[in-house]
């Protein structure tokens, strides 16, 4: 009986802990989304690891070149994106590592699909890498 009760408490504790981690990850992602869509550098700085990088393939003019933007430049050049909407489409995590997918639509301009890697350190989740695609909206 004692073993059954201990097992139940362990499973409940594990589930609550898992929910708590997902909520913390979601909070970091929402901070990123608000910072990106509203052009708030201070929120982006809160969401990103200071030495993070952003990667994308530059397909302008028929190109196919890998480009890298430093997180510092990305944060410094934040600007509002009028009418932008965003949604978190996927979160997966294990212990202190996570990945997320976010879709950001800027009407009459572009749709971004962001693939984010996050790590938990010093008690909080931070985005350490971002790869993204951009598709022109009709």
PDB file of C-alpha atoms in Angstrom:
ATOM      1  CA  UNK A   1       0.000   0.000   0.000  1.00  0.00           C
ATOM      2  CA  UNK A   2       2.778   2.430   0.951  1.00  0.00           C
ATOM      3  CA  UNK A   3       4.549   1.704  -2.322  1.00  0.00           C
ATOM      4  CA  UNK A   4       1.370   2.423  -4.288  1.00  0.00           C
ATOM      5  CA  UNK A   5       0.840   5.745  -2.490  1.00  0.00           C
ATOM      6  CA  UNK A   6       4.474   6.748  -3.024  1.00  0.00           C
ATOM      7  CA  UNK A   7       4.239   5.827  -6.704  1.00  0.00           C
ATOM      8  CA  UNK A   8       1.093   7.939  -7.127  1.00  0.00           C
ATOM      9  CA  UNK A   9       2.733  10.932  -5.403  1.00  0.00           C
ATOM     10  CA  UNK A  10       5.810  10.520  -7.596  1.00  0.00           C
ATOM     11  CA  UNK A  11       3.706  10.422 -10.774  1.00  0.00           C
ATOM     12  CA  UNK A  12       1.651  13.444  -9.704  1.00  0.00           C
ATOM     13  CA  UNK A  13       4.832  15.362  -8.879  1.00  0.00           C
ATOM     14  CA  UNK A  14       6.352  14.417 -12.226  1.00  0.00           C
ATOM     15  CA  UNK A  15       3.258  15.565 -14.108  1.00  0.00           C
ATOM     16  CA  UNK A  16       3.078  18.883 -12.260  1.00  0.00           C
ATOM     17  CA  UNK A  17       6.781  19.439 -12.857  1.00  0.00           C
ATOM     18  CA  UNK A  18       6.326  18.715 -16.579  1.00  0.00           C
ATOM     19  CA  UNK A  19       3.437  21.166 -16.840  1.00  0.00           C
ATOM     20  CA  UNK A  20       5.458  23.787 -15.016  1.00  0.00           C
ATOM     21  CA  UNK A  21       8.366  23.446 -17.447  1.00  0.00           C
ATOM     22  CA  UNK A  22       6.053  23.739 -20.455  1.00  0.00           C
ATOM     23  CA  UNK A  23       4.465  26.839 -18.936  1.00  0.00           C
ATOM     24  CA  UNK A  24       7.908  28.378 -18.401  1.00  0.00           C
ATOM     25  CA  UNK A  25       8.908  27.599 -21.994  1.00  0.00           C
ATOM     26  CA  UNK A  26       5.644  29.096 -23.235  1.00  0.00           C
ATOM     27  CA  UNK A  27       6.306  32.228 -21.180  1.00  0.00           C
ATOM     28  CA  UNK A  28       9.719  32.671 -22.836  1.00  0.00           C
ATOM     29  CA  UNK A  29       8.169  32.118 -26.270  1.00  0.00           C
ATOM     30  CA  UNK A  30       5.411  34.651 -25.580  1.00  0.00           C
ATOM     31  CA  UNK A  31       8.037  37.167 -24.435  1.00  0.00           C
ATOM     32  CA  UNK A  32       9.850  36.613 -27.741  1.00  0.00           C
ATOM     33  CA  UNK A  33       6.619  36.964 -29.743  1.00  0.00           C
ATOM     34  CA  UNK A  34       5.663  40.210 -28.028  1.00  0.00           C
ATOM     35  CA  UNK A  35       9.171  41.610 -28.428  1.00  0.00           C
ATOM     36  CA  UNK A  36       9.305  40.676 -32.109  1.00  0.00           C
ATOM     37  CA  UNK A  37       5.823  41.831 -33.122  1.00  0.00           C
ATOM     38  CA  UNK A  38       5.876  45.052 -31.074  1.00  0.00           C
ATOM     39  CA  UNK A  39       9.535  45.918 -31.668  1.00  0.00           C
ATOM     40  CA  UNK A  40      10.491  45.792 -27.990  1.00  0.00           C
ATOM     41  CA  UNK A  41      14.222  45.149 -27.714  1.00  0.00           C
ATOM     42  CA  UNK A  42      14.054  44.753 -23.933  1.00  0.00           C
ATOM     43  CA  UNK A  43      11.692  41.776 -24.298  1.00  0.00           C
ATOM     44  CA  UNK A  44      13.845  40.155 -26.975  1.00  0.00           C
ATOM     45  CA  UNK A  45      16.868  40.596 -24.723  1.00  0.00           C
ATOM     46  CA  UNK A  46      14.948  38.829 -21.954  1.00  0.00           C
ATOM     47  CA  UNK A  47      14.029  35.869 -24.205  1.00  0.00           C
ATOM     48  CA  UNK A  48      17.378  35.291 -25.956  1.00  0.00           C
ATOM     49  CA  UNK A  49      20.732  34.038 -24.720  1.00  0.00           C
ATOM     50  CA  UNK A  50      23.160  36.955 -25.277  1.00  0.00           C
ATOM     51  CA  UNK A  51      25.385  35.096 -27.774  1.00  0.00           C
ATOM     52  CA  UNK A  52      22.579  33.505 -29.788  1.00  0.00           C
ATOM     53  CA  UNK A  53      22.473  33.533 -33.580  1.00  0.00           C
ATOM     54  CA  UNK A  54      19.696  33.478 -36.165  1.00  0.00           C
ATOM     55  CA  UNK A  55      20.068  31.474 -39.382  1.00  0.00           C
ATOM     56  CA  UNK A  56      18.131  31.632 -42.630  1.00  0.00           C
ATOM     57  CA  UNK A  57      18.512  30.881 -46.318  1.00  0.00           C
ATOM     58  CA  UNK A  58      18.488  34.027 -48.442  1.00  0.00           C
ATOM     59  CA  UNK A  59      16.441  33.147 -51.517  1.00  0.00           C
ATOM     60  CA  UNK A  60      16.115  36.659 -52.907  1.00  0.00           C
ATOM     61  CA  UNK A  61      16.977  36.995 -56.581  1.00  0.00           C
ATOM     62  CA  UNK A  62      16.941  33.225 -56.983  1.00  0.00           C
ATOM     63  CA  UNK A  63      19.717  32.830 -54.426  1.00  0.00           C
ATOM     64  CA  UNK A  64      20.337  30.030 -51.976  1.00  0.00           C
ATOM     65  CA  UNK A  65      22.824  31.459 -49.458  1.00  0.00           C
ATOM     66  CA  UNK A  66      23.011  30.713 -45.761  1.00  0.00           C
ATOM     67  CA  UNK A  67      22.899  33.915 -43.722  1.00  0.00           C
ATOM     68  CA  UNK A  68      23.607  34.446 -40.045  1.00  0.00           C
ATOM     69  CA  UNK A  69      22.402  37.358 -37.937  1.00  0.00           C
ATOM     70  CA  UNK A  70      23.834  37.816 -34.469  1.00  0.00           C
ATOM     71  CA  UNK A  71      21.309  37.892 -31.681  1.00  0.00           C
ATOM     72  CA  UNK A  72      22.678  41.266 -30.604  1.00  0.00           C
ATOM     73  CA  UNK A  73      21.980  42.814 -34.030  1.00  0.00           C
ATOM     74  CA  UNK A  74      18.554  41.203 -34.187  1.00  0.00           C
ATOM     75  CA  UNK A  75      17.644  42.684 -30.797  1.00  0.00           C
ATOM     76  CA  UNK A  76      19.166  46.089 -31.571  1.00  0.00           C
ATOM     77  CA  UNK A  77      17.210  46.397 -34.830  1.00  0.00           C
ATOM     78  CA  UNK A  78      13.807  45.412 -33.416  1.00  0.00           C
ATOM     79  CA  UNK A  79      10.894  47.299 -34.931  1.00  0.00           C
ATOM     80  CA  UNK A  80       7.114  46.988 -34.647  1.00  0.00           C
ATOM     81  CA  UNK A  81       5.327  44.808 -37.196  1.00  0.00           C
ATOM     82  CA  UNK A  82       1.886  46.310 -37.623  1.00  0.00           C
ATOM     83  CA  UNK A  83      -0.982  43.835 -37.547  1.00  0.00           C
ATOM     84  CA  UNK A  84       1.298  40.852 -36.921  1.00  0.00           C
ATOM     85  CA  UNK A  85      -0.224  37.744 -35.382  1.00  0.00           C
ATOM     86  CA  UNK A  86       1.651  34.777 -33.993  1.00  0.00           C
ATOM     87  CA  UNK A  87       0.975  31.334 -32.672  1.00  0.00           C
ATOM     88  CA  UNK A  88       3.054  28.636 -31.077  1.00  0.00           C
ATOM     89  CA  UNK A  89       2.470  25.510 -33.142  1.00  0.00           C
ATOM     90  CA  UNK A  90       4.799  23.077 -31.359  1.00  0.00           C
ATOM     91  CA  UNK A  91       6.769  22.665 -28.151  1.00  0.00           C
ATOM     92  CA  UNK A  92       8.856  19.620 -27.274  1.00  0.00           C
ATOM     93  CA  UNK A  93      11.236  19.344 -24.340  1.00  0.00           C
ATOM     94  CA  UNK A  94      13.216  16.976 -22.163  1.00  0.00           C
ATOM     95  CA  UNK A  95      14.771  18.013 -18.872  1.00  0.00           C
ATOM     96  CA  UNK A  96      16.577  21.291 -19.712  1.00  0.00           C
ATOM     97  CA  UNK A  97      16.436  21.357 -23.535  1.00  0.00           C
ATOM     98  CA  UNK A  98      13.488  22.341 -25.725  1.00  0.00           C
ATOM     99  CA  UNK A  99      12.502  23.109 -29.280  1.00  0.00           C
ATOM    100  CA  UNK A 100       9.582  25.161 -30.508  1.00  0.00           C
ATOM    101  CA  UNK A 101       7.948  26.169 -33.752  1.00  0.00           C
ATOM    102  CA  UNK A 102       6.214  29.523 -34.117  1.00  0.00           C
ATOM    103  CA  UNK A 103       4.320  31.003 -37.039  1.00  0.00           C
ATOM    104  CA  UNK A 104       4.227  34.801 -37.368  1.00  0.00           C
ATOM    105  CA  UNK A 105       2.034  36.387 -40.029  1.00  0.00           C
ATOM    106  CA  UNK A 106       2.498  40.011 -41.050  1.00  0.00           C
ATOM    107  CA  UNK A 107      -0.515  40.830 -43.240  1.00  0.00           C
ATOM    108  CA  UNK A 108       0.199  41.730 -46.873  1.00  0.00           C
ATOM    109  CA  UNK A 109       3.912  41.152 -46.279  1.00  0.00           C
ATOM    110  CA  UNK A 110       5.407  37.915 -45.022  1.00  0.00           C
ATOM    111  CA  UNK A 111       4.817  34.752 -43.000  1.00  0.00           C
ATOM    112  CA  UNK A 112       7.731  33.619 -40.843  1.00  0.00           C
ATOM    113  CA  UNK A 113       8.122  30.091 -39.554  1.00  0.00           C
ATOM    114  CA  UNK A 114      10.576  30.115 -36.656  1.00  0.00           C
ATOM    115  CA  UNK A 115      12.329  27.020 -35.347  1.00  0.00           C
ATOM    116  CA  UNK A 116      13.749  27.794 -31.915  1.00  0.00           C
ATOM    117  CA  UNK A 117      16.127  25.883 -29.649  1.00  0.00           C
ATOM    118  CA  UNK A 118      15.947  26.682 -25.954  1.00  0.00           C
ATOM    119  CA  UNK A 119      17.980  25.681 -22.912  1.00  0.00           C
ATOM    120  CA  UNK A 120      17.169  26.131 -19.261  1.00  0.00           C
ATOM    121  CA  UNK A 121      20.032  27.521 -17.238  1.00  0.00           C
ATOM    122  CA  UNK A 122      20.279  29.611 -14.099  1.00  0.00           C
ATOM    123  CA  UNK A 123      16.602  28.850 -13.489  1.00  0.00           C
ATOM    124  CA  UNK A 124      15.098  30.183 -16.724  1.00  0.00           C
ATOM    125  CA  UNK A 125      14.523  29.176 -20.339  1.00  0.00           C
ATOM    126  CA  UNK A 126      16.414  31.110 -23.041  1.00  0.00           C
ATOM    127  CA  UNK A 127      16.374  30.897 -26.822  1.00  0.00           C
ATOM    128  CA  UNK A 128      19.885  29.893 -27.873  1.00  0.00           C
ATOM    129  CA  UNK A 129      19.333  29.489 -31.640  1.00  0.00           C
ATOM    130  CA  UNK A 130      16.750  30.482 -34.209  1.00  0.00           C
ATOM    131  CA  UNK A 131      16.370  29.221 -37.773  1.00  0.00           C
ATOM    132  CA  UNK A 132      13.563  30.630 -39.849  1.00  0.00           C
ATOM    133  CA  UNK A 133      11.870  30.730 -43.223  1.00  0.00           C
ATOM    134  CA  UNK A 134      10.051  33.685 -44.746  1.00  0.00           C
ATOM    135  CA  UNK A 135       7.342  33.425 -47.393  1.00  0.00           C
ATOM    136  CA  UNK A 136       5.806  36.439 -49.113  1.00  0.00           C
ATOM    137  CA  UNK A 137       2.085  36.864 -48.518  1.00  0.00           C
ATOM    138  CA  UNK A 138      -0.131  37.637 -51.508  1.00  0.00           C
TER     139      UNK A 138
END
